[in-house]
mmCIF file of C-alpha atoms in Angstrom:
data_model
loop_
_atom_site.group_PDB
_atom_site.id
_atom_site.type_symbol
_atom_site.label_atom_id
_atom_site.label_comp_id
_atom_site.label_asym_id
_atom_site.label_seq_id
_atom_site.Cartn_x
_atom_site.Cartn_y
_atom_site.Cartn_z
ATOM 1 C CA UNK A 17 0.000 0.000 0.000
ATOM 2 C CA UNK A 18 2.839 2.882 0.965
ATOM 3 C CA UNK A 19 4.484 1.729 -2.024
ATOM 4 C CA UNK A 20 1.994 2.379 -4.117
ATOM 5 C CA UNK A 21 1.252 5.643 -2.269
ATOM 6 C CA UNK A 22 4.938 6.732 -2.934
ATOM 7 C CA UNK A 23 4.637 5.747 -6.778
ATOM 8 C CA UNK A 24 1.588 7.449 -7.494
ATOM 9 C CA UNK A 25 3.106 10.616 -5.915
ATOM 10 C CA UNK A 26 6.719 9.849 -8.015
ATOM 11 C CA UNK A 27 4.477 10.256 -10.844
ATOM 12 C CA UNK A 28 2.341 13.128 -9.908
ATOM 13 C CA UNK A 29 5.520 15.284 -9.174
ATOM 14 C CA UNK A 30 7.173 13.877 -12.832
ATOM 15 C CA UNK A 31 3.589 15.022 -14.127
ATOM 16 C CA UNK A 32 3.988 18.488 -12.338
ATOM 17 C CA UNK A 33 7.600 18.731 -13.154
ATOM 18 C CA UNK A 34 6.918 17.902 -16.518
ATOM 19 C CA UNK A 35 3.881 20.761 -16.798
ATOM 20 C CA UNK A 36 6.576 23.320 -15.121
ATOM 21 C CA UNK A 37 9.187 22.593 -18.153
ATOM 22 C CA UNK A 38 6.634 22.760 -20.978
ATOM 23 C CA UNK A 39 5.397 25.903 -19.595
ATOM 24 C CA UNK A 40 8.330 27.667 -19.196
ATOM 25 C CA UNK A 41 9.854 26.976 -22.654
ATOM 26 C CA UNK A 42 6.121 27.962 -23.920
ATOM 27 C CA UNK A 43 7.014 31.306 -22.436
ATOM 28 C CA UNK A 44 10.380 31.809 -23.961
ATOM 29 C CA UNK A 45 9.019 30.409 -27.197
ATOM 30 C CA UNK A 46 6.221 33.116 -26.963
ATOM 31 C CA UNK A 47 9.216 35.694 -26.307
ATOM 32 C CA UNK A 48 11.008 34.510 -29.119
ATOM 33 C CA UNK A 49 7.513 34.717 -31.745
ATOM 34 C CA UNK A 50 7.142 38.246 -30.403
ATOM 35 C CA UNK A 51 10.650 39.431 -30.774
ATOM 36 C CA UNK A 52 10.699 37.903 -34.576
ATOM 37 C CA UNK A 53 6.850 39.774 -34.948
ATOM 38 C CA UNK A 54 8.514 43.225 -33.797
ATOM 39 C CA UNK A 55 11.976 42.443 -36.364
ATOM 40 C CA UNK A 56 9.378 41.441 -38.952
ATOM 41 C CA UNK A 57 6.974 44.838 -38.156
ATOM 42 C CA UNK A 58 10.441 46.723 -37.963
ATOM 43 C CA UNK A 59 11.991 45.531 -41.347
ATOM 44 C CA UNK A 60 7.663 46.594 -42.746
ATOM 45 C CA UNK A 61 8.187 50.169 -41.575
ATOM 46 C CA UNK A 62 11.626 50.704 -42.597
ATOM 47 C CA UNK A 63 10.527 49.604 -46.739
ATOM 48 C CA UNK A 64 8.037 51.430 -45.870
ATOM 49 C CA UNK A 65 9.937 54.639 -45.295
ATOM 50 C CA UNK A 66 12.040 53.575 -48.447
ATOM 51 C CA UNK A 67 8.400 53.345 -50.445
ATOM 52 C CA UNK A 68 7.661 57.011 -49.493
ATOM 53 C CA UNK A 69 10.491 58.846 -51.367
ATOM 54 C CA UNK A 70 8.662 58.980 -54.722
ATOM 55 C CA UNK A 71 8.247 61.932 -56.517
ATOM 56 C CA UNK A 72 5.596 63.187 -58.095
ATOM 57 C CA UNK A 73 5.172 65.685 -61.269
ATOM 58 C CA UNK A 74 2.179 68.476 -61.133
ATOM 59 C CA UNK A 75 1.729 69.559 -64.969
ATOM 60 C CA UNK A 76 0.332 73.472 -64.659
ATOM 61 C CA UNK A 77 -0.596 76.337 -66.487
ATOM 62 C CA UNK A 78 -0.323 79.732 -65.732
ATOM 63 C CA UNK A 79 -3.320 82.604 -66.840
ATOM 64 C CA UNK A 80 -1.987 85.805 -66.355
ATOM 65 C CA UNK A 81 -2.399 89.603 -67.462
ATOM 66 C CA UNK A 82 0.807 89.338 -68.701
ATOM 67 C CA UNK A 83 3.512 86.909 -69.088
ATOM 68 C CA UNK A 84 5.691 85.540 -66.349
ATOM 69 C CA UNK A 85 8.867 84.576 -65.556
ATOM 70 C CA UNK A 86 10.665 81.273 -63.823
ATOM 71 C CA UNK A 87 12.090 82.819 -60.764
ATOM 72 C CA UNK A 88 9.059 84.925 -60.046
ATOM 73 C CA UNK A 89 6.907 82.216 -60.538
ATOM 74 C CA UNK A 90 8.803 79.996 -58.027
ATOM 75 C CA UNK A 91 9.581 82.599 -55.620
ATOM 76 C CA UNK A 92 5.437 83.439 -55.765
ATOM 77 C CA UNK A 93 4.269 79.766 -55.301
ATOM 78 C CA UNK A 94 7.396 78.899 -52.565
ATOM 79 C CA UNK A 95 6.742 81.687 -50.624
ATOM 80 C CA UNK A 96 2.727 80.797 -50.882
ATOM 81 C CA UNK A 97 3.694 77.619 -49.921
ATOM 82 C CA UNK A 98 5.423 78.692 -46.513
ATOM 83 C CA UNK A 99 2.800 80.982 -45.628
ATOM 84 C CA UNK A 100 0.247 78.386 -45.782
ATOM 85 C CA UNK A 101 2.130 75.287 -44.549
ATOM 86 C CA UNK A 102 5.186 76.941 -42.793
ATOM 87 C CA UNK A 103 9.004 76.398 -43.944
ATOM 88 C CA UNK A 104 9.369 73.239 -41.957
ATOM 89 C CA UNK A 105 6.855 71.417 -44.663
ATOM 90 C CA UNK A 106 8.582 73.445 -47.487
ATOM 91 C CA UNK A 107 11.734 71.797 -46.844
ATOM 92 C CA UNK A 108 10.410 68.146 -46.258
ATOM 93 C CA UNK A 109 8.119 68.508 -49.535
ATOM 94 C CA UNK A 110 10.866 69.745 -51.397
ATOM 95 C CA UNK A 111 8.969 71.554 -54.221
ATOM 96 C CA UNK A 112 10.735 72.454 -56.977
ATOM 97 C CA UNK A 113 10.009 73.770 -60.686
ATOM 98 C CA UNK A 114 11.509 71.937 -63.162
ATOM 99 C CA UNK A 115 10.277 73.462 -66.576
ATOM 100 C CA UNK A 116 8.339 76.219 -67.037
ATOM 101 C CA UNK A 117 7.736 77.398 -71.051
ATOM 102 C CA UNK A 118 7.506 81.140 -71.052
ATOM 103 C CA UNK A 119 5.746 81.304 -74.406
ATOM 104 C CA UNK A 120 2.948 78.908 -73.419
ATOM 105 C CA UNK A 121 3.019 79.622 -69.676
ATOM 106 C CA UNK A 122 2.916 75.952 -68.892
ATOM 107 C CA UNK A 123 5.083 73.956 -66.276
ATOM 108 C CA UNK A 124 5.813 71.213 -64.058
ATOM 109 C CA UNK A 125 6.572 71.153 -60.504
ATOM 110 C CA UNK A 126 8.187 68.628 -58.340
ATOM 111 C CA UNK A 127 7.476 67.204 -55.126
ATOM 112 C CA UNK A 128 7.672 64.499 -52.854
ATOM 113 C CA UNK A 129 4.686 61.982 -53.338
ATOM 114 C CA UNK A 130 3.271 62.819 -49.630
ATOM 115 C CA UNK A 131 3.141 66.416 -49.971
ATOM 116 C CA UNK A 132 1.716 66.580 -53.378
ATOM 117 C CA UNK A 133 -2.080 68.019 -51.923
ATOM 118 C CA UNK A 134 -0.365 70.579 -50.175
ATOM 119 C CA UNK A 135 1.216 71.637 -53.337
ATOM 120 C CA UNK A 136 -1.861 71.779 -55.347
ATOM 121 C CA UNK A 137 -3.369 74.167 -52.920
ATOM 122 C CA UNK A 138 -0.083 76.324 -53.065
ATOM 123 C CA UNK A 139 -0.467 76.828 -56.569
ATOM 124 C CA UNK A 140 -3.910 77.054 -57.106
ATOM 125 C CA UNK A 141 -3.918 80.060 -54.337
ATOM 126 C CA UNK A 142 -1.367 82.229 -56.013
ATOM 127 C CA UNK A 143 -3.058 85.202 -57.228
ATOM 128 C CA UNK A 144 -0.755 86.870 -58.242
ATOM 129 C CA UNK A 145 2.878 87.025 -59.306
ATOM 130 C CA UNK A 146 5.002 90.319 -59.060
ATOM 131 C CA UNK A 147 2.082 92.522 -58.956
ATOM 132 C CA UNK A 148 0.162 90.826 -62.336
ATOM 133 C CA UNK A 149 -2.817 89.182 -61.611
ATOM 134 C CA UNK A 150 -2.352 85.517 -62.219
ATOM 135 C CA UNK A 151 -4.106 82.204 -61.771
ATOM 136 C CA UNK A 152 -2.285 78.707 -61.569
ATOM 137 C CA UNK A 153 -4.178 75.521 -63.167
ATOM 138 C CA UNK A 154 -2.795 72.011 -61.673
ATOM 139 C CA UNK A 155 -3.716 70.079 -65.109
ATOM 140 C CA UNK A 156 -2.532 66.491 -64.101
ATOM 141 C CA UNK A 157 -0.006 64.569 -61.916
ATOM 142 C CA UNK A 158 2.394 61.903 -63.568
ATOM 143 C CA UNK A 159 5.182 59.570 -61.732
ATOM 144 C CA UNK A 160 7.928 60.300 -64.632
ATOM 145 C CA UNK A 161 9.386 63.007 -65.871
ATOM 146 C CA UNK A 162 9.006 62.158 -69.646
ATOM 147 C CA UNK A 163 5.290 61.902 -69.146
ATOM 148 C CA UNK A 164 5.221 65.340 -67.551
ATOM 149 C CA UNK A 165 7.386 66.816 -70.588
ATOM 150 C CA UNK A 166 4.932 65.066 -72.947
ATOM 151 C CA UNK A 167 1.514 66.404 -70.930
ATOM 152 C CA UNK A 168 2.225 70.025 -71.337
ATOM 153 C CA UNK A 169 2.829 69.848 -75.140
ATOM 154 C CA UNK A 170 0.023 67.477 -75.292
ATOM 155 C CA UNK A 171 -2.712 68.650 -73.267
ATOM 156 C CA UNK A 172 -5.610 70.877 -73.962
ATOM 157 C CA UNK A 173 -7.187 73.573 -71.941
ATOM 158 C CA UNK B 29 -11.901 67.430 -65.930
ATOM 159 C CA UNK B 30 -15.411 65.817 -65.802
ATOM 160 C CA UNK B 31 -18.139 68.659 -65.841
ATOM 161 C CA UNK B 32 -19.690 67.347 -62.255
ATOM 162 C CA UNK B 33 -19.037 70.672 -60.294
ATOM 163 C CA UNK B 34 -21.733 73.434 -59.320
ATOM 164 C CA UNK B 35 -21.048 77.019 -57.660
ATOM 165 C CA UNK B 36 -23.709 77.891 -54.669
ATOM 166 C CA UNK B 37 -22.394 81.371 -54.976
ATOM 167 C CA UNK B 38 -20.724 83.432 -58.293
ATOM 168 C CA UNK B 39 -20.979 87.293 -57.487
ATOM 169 C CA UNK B 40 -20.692 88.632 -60.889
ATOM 170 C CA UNK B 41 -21.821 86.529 -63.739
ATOM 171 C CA UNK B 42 -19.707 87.724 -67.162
ATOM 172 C CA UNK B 43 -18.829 85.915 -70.222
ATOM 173 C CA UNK B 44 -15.719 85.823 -69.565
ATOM 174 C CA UNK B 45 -15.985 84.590 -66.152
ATOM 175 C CA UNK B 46 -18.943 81.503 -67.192
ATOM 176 C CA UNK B 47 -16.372 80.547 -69.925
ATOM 177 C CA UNK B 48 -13.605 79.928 -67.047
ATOM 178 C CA UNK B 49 -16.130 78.354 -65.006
ATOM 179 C CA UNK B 50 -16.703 75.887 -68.048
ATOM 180 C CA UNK B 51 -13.348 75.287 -68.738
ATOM 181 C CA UNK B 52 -13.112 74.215 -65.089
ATOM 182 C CA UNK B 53 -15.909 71.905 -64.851
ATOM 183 C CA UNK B 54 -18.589 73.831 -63.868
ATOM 184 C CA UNK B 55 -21.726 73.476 -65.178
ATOM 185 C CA UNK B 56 -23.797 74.781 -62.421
ATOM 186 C CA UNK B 57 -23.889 78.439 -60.985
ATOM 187 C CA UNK B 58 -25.962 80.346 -58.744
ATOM 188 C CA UNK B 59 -25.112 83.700 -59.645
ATOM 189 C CA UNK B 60 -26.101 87.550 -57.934
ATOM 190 C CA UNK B 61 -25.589 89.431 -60.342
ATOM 191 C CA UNK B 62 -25.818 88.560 -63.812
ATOM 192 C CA UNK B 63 -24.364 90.802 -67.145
ATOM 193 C CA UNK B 64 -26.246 88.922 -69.949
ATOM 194 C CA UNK B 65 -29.344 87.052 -70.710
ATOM 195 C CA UNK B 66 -30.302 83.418 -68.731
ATOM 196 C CA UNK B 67 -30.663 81.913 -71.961
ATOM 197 C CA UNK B 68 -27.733 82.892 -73.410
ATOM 198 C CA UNK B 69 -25.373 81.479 -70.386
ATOM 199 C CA UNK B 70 -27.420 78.650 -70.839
ATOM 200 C CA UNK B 71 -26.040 77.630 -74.513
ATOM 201 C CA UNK B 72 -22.719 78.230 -73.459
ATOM 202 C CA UNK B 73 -23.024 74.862 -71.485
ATOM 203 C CA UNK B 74 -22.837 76.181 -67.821
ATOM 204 C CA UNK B 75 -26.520 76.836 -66.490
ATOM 205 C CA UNK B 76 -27.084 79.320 -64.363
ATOM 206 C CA UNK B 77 -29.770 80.709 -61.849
ATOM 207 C CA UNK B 78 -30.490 83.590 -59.783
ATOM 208 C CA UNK B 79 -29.292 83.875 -56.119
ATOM 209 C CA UNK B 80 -30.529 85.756 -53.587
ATOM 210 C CA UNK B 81 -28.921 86.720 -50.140
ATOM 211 C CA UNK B 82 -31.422 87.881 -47.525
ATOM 212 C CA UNK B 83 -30.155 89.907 -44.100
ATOM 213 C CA UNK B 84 -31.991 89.507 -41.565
ATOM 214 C CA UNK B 85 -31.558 90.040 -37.852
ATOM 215 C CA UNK B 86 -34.987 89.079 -36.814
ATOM 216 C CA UNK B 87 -37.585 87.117 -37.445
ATOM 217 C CA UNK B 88 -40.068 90.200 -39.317
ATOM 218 C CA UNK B 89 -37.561 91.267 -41.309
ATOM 219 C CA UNK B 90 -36.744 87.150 -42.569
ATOM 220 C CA UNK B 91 -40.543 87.048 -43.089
ATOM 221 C CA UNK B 92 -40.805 90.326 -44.855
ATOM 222 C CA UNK B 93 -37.724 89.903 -46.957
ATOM 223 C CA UNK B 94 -38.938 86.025 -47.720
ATOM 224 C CA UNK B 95 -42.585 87.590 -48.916
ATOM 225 C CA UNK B 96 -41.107 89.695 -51.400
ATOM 226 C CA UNK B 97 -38.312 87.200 -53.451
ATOM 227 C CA UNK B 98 -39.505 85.103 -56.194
ATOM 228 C CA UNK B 99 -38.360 81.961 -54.345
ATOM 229 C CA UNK B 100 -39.512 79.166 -57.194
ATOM 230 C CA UNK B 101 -36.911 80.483 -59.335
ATOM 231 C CA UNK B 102 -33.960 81.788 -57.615
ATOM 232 C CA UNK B 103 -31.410 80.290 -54.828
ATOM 233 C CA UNK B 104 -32.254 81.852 -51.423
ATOM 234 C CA UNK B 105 -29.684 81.977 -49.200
ATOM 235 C CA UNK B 106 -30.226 83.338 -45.407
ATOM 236 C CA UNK B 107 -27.503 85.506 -43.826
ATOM 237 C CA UNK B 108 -28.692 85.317 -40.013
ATOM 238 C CA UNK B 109 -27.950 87.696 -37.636
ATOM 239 C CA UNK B 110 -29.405 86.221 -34.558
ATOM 240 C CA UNK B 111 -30.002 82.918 -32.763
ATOM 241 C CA UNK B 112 -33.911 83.129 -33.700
ATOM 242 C CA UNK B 113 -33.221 83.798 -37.106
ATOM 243 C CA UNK B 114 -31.019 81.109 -37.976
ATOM 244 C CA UNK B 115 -33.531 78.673 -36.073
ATOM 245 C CA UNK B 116 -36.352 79.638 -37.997
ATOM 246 C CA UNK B 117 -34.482 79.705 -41.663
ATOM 247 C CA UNK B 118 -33.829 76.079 -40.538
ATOM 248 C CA UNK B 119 -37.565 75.293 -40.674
ATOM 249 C CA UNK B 120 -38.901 77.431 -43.460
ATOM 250 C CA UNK B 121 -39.078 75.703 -46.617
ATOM 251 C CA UNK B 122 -38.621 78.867 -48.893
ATOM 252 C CA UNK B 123 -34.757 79.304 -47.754
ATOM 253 C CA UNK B 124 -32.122 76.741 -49.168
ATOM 254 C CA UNK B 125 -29.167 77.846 -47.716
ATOM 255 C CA UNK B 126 -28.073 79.597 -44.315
ATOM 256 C CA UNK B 127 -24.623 81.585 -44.380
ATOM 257 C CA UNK B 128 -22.179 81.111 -42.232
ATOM 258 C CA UNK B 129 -19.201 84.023 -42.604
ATOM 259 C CA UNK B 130 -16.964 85.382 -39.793
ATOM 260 C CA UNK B 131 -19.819 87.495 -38.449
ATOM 261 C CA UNK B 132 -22.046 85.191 -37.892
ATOM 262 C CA UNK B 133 -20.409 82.127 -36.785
ATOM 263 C CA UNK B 134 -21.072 82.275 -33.319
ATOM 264 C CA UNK B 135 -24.285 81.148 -33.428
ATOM 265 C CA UNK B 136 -23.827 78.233 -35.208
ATOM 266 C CA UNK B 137 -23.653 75.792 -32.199
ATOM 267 C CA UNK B 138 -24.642 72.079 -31.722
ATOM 268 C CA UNK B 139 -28.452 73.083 -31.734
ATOM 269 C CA UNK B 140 -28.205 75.068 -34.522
ATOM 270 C CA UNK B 141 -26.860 71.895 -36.508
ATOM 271 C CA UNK B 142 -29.081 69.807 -34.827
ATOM 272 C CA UNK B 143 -31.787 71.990 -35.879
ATOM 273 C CA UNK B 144 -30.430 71.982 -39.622
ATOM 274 C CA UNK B 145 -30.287 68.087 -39.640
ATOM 275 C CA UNK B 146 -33.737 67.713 -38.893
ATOM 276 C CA UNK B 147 -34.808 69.784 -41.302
ATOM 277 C CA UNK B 148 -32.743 68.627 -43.929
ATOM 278 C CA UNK B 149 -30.822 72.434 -44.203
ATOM 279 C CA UNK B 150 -27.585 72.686 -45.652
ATOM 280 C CA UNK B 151 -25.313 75.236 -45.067
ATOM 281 C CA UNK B 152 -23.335 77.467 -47.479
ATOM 282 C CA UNK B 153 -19.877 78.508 -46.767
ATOM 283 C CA UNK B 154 -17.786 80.941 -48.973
ATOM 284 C CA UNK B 155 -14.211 79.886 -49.846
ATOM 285 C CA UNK B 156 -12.752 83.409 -49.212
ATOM 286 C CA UNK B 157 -13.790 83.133 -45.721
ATOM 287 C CA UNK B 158 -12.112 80.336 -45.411
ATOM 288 C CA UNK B 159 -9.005 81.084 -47.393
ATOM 289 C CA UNK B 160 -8.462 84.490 -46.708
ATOM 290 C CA UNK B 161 -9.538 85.324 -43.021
ATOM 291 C CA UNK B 162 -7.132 85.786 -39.676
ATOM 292 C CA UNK B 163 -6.000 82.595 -38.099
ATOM 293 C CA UNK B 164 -8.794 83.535 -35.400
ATOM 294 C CA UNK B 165 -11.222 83.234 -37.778
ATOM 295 C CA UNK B 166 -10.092 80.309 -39.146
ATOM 296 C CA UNK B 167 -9.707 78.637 -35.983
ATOM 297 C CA UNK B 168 -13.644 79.182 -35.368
ATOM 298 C CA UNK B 169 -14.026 77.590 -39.315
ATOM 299 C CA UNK B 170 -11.982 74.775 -38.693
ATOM 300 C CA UNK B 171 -14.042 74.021 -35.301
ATOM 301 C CA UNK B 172 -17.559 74.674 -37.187
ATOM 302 C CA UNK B 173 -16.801 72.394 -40.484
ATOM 303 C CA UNK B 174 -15.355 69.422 -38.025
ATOM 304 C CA UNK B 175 -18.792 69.430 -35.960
ATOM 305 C CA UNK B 176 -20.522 69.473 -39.478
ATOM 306 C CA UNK B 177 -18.608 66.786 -40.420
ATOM 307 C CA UNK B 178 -19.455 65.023 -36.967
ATOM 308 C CA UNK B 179 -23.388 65.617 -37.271
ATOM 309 C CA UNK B 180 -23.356 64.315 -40.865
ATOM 310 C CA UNK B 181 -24.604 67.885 -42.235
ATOM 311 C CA UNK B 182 -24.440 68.551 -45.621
ATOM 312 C CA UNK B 183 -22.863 71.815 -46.816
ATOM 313 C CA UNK B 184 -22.235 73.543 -50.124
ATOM 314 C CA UNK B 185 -19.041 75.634 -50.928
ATOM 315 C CA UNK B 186 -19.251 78.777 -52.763
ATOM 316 C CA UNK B 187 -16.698 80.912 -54.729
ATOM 317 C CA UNK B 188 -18.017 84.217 -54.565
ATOM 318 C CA UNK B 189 -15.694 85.010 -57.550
ATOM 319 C CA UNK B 190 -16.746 88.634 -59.250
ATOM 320 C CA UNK B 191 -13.936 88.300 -62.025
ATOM 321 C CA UNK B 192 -11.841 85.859 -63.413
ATOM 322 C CA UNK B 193 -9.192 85.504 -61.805
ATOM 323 C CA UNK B 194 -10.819 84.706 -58.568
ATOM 324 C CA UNK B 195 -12.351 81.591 -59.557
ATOM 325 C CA UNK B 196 -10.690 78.641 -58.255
ATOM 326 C CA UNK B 197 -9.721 75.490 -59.417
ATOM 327 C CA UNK B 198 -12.368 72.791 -57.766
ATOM 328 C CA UNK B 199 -9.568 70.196 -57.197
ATOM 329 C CA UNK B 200 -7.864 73.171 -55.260
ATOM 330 C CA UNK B 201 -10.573 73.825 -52.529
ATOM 331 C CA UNK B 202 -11.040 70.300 -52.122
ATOM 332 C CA UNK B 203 -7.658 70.067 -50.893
ATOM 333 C CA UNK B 204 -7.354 72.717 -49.483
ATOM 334 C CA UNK B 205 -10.086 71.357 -47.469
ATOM 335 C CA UNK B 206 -8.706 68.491 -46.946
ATOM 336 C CA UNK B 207 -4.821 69.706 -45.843
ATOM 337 C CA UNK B 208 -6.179 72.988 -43.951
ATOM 338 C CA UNK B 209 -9.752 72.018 -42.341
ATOM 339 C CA UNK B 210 -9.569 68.202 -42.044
ATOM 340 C CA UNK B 211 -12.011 67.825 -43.909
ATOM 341 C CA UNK B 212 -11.971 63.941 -45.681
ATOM 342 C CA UNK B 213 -12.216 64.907 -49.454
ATOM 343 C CA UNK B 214 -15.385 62.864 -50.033
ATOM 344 C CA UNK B 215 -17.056 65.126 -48.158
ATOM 345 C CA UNK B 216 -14.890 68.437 -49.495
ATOM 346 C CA UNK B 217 -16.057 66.739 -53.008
ATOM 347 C CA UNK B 218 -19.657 66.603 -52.241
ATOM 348 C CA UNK B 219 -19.736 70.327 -50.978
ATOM 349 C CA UNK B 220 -19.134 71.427 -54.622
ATOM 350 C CA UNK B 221 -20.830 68.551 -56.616
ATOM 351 C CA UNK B 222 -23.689 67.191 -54.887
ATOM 352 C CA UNK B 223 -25.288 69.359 -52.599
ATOM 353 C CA UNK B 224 -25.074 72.405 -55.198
ATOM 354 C CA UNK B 225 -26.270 70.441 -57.558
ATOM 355 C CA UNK B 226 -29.266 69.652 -55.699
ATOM 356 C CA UNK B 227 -30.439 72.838 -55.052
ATOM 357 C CA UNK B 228 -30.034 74.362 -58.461
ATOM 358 C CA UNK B 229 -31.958 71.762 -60.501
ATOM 359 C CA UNK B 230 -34.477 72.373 -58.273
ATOM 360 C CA UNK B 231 -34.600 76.111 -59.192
ATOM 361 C CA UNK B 232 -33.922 74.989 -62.821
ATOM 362 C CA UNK B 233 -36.900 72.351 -63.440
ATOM 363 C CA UNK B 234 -39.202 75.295 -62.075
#
C-alpha cells in the first residue's frame, strides 16, 4: 500500500515537473515569436519609409495679365507655400520647378509623393505674381518626368 | 476634368468669367448678379440661376424679406444675424441655404446643426472666408466644419468670384479642405458637386 502511495506521488511530481518545463519553454518560445513579430513589423516600416520617397510631377498652367517669368513664378508659389504650410513642410516637400515654357506659360513642378495636396493648394492660391494678376491651373499629376514633358505639349485647356 | 461641379455662390456673372467656369468643370452656378441674358449662359453649357442673399436680424424682417423674393426660381440663401433667425431659416421651406461668414459664426452651435439636420438644411460657406480670413477666424471655421462633419450635415461651398481671376480650381478647394480644415475629401467633393447640384436643378426644373 505505501508503495503504491509513494509511486503514485513519483508520478504526480514527474507530471507536475513535466507541466513546469513545458510551460516555461512555452514562455520563452512566446518571447522569441514576439521578438521575430517586432523584427518582422520593424523591417515593414523601414521599406516602408524607403516606399515614401517617390516623386511626383504636377503639370500646370499659368493665366496671367501678362507673361511671367521662372524665378518669379517659383519665388510666388514657394513663398505661398510657406505661408500656408510653414518652412518646416517646405523643406520636407521639397517643391521644386523643373520646366516652365515662357511662351505657353505651362510647367511642371516637383514634389515628394506625400506632400503633393499641399502643393496643389499652393499653386492654385497664387493670385498673383510680381504685382500681375495671375491664376495657376494644376492640369494632371504623372510619376515620370518624360510623361510630364509630354503632358504640357500634349494637353488641352 | 469631368463637368460634375456646381457654384452655390458666383458674385458677378460675365462671359468671360462663365467661360472659365466651363473650362473648369462647372456646369452649375448660382449667380447675384448677372451681365447677360439666362438663356444665353445657358447655350454656353454652364446653367445658371439667380441667387438671392437675404439679411436679416430678426424674425419680421426674414418674413418680410422672404414675402417679397420670387423663391420658385432663384437660390435663397439666409444671412442670419441672430439665434432666432437662424432657427427659424432652418424650418422654413422657402430658404435653401443659411450663411455662415466670420460674423455670424457664433451662433452656429450644436443646436443650430441639430436643428439643420432635422430639417434637412444645408449650409453654405464661402471659400474666401475660409481662405483668406485671420487665423482667429479660421480657428472658429476649422471648429464649425469638423462638428458638421461630426453631425453628418451637408454643406455647399461657394466661390463668390466677381472676375476671373478669382475663380478657383475645384480640385484646389477640395484640398485645401482636406490639408487645412480636415475635412476627408469625399465630403470636401460633395460640398461642390452634390449638394449644389441639388439645389439648383431644383430652381432649374421650375
Amino acid at each position: 500500500m505505501v508503495d503504491i502511495i509513494l509511486l503514485f506521488s513519483i508520478i504526480l511530481a514527474l507530471i507536475l515537473a513535466f507541466l513546469i518545463i513545458i510551460s516555461i519553454t512555452l514562455l520563452r518560445f512566446r518571447r522569441l515569436v514576439g521578438a521575430c513579430i517586432a523584427l518582422l513589423r520593424a523591417r515593414e516600416e523601414r521599406s516602408e519609409i524607403s516606399k515614401k520617397l517617390r516623386r511626383r510631377y504636377v503639370v500646370f498652367t499659368a493665366i496671367c495679365e501678362e507673361r511671367v517669368g521662372f524665378s518669379d513664378l517659383q519665388e510666388a508659389v514657394s513663398s505661398k507655400f510657406c505661408e500656408l504650410f510653414s518652412k518646416t513642410m517646405y523643406y520636407k516637400a521639397s517643391p521644386q520647378l523643373v520646366l516652365f515654357d515662357e511662351s505657353t506659360q505651362r510647367g511642371v513642378y516637383r514634389v515628394t509623393h506625400l506632400y503633393l495636396d499641399h502643393l496643389i493648394v499652393a499653386l492654385g492660391l497664387v493670385k498673383n505674381i510680381k504685382g500681375k494678376k495671375c491664376i495657376l491651373l494644376p492640369l494632371r499629376t504623372t510619376g515620370t518626368l518624360k510623361k510630364a514633358r509630354e503632358l504640357t505639349r500634349k494637353l488641352r485647356f | 476634368m469631368r463637368r460634375v461641379f456646381a457654384d452655390i455662390h458666383a458674385a458677378l456673372c460675365t462671359d468671360e468669367n462663365l467661360s472659365m467656369y466651363y473650362k473648369l468643370g462647372y456646369t452649375l452656378i448660382a449667380c447675384e448678379k448677372f451681365s447677360g441674358r439666362t438663356s444665353e449662359m445657358t447655350e454656353r453649357g454652364v446653367s445658371v440661376v439667380g441667387k438671392v442673399v437675404i439679411d436679416a436680424s430678426s424674425i419680421s424682417d426674414l418674413r418680410e424679406a422672404l414675402g417679397k423674393v420670387k423663391y420658385r426660381e432663384s437660390v435663397i440663401a439666409v444671412h442670419p444675424e441672430s439665434v432666432e433667425v437662424a432657427r427659424w431659416a432652418a424650418h422654413d421651406g422657402r430658404v435653401d441655404v443659411i450663411l455662415l461668414t466670420p460674423s455670424n459664426i457664433r451662433i452656429f452651435d450644436k443646436r443650430q446643426f441639430s436643428t439643420m439636420k432635422y430639417y434637412s438644411k444645408p449650409l453654405e460657406i464661402r471659400i474666401p472666408h475660409l481662405l483668406y480670413s485671420n487665423s482667429e477666424v479660421k480657428s472658429y471655421f476649422y471648429r464649425r466644419l469638423n462638428m458638421l462633419v461630426r453631425f453628418k450635415l451637408g454643406f455647399a461651398l461657394g466661390t463668390s468670384a466677381s472676375s476671373f481671376y478669382e475663380l478657383l480650381h475645384p480640385l484646389v478647394a477640395v484640398k485645401a479642405l482636406k490639408t487645412l480644415y480636415d475635412i476627408p475629401e469625399k465630403i470636401a467633393l460633395l460640398a461642390l458637386t452634390d449638394i449644389p447640384r441639388q439645389i439648383i436643378f431644383r430652381k432649374l426644373n421650375v
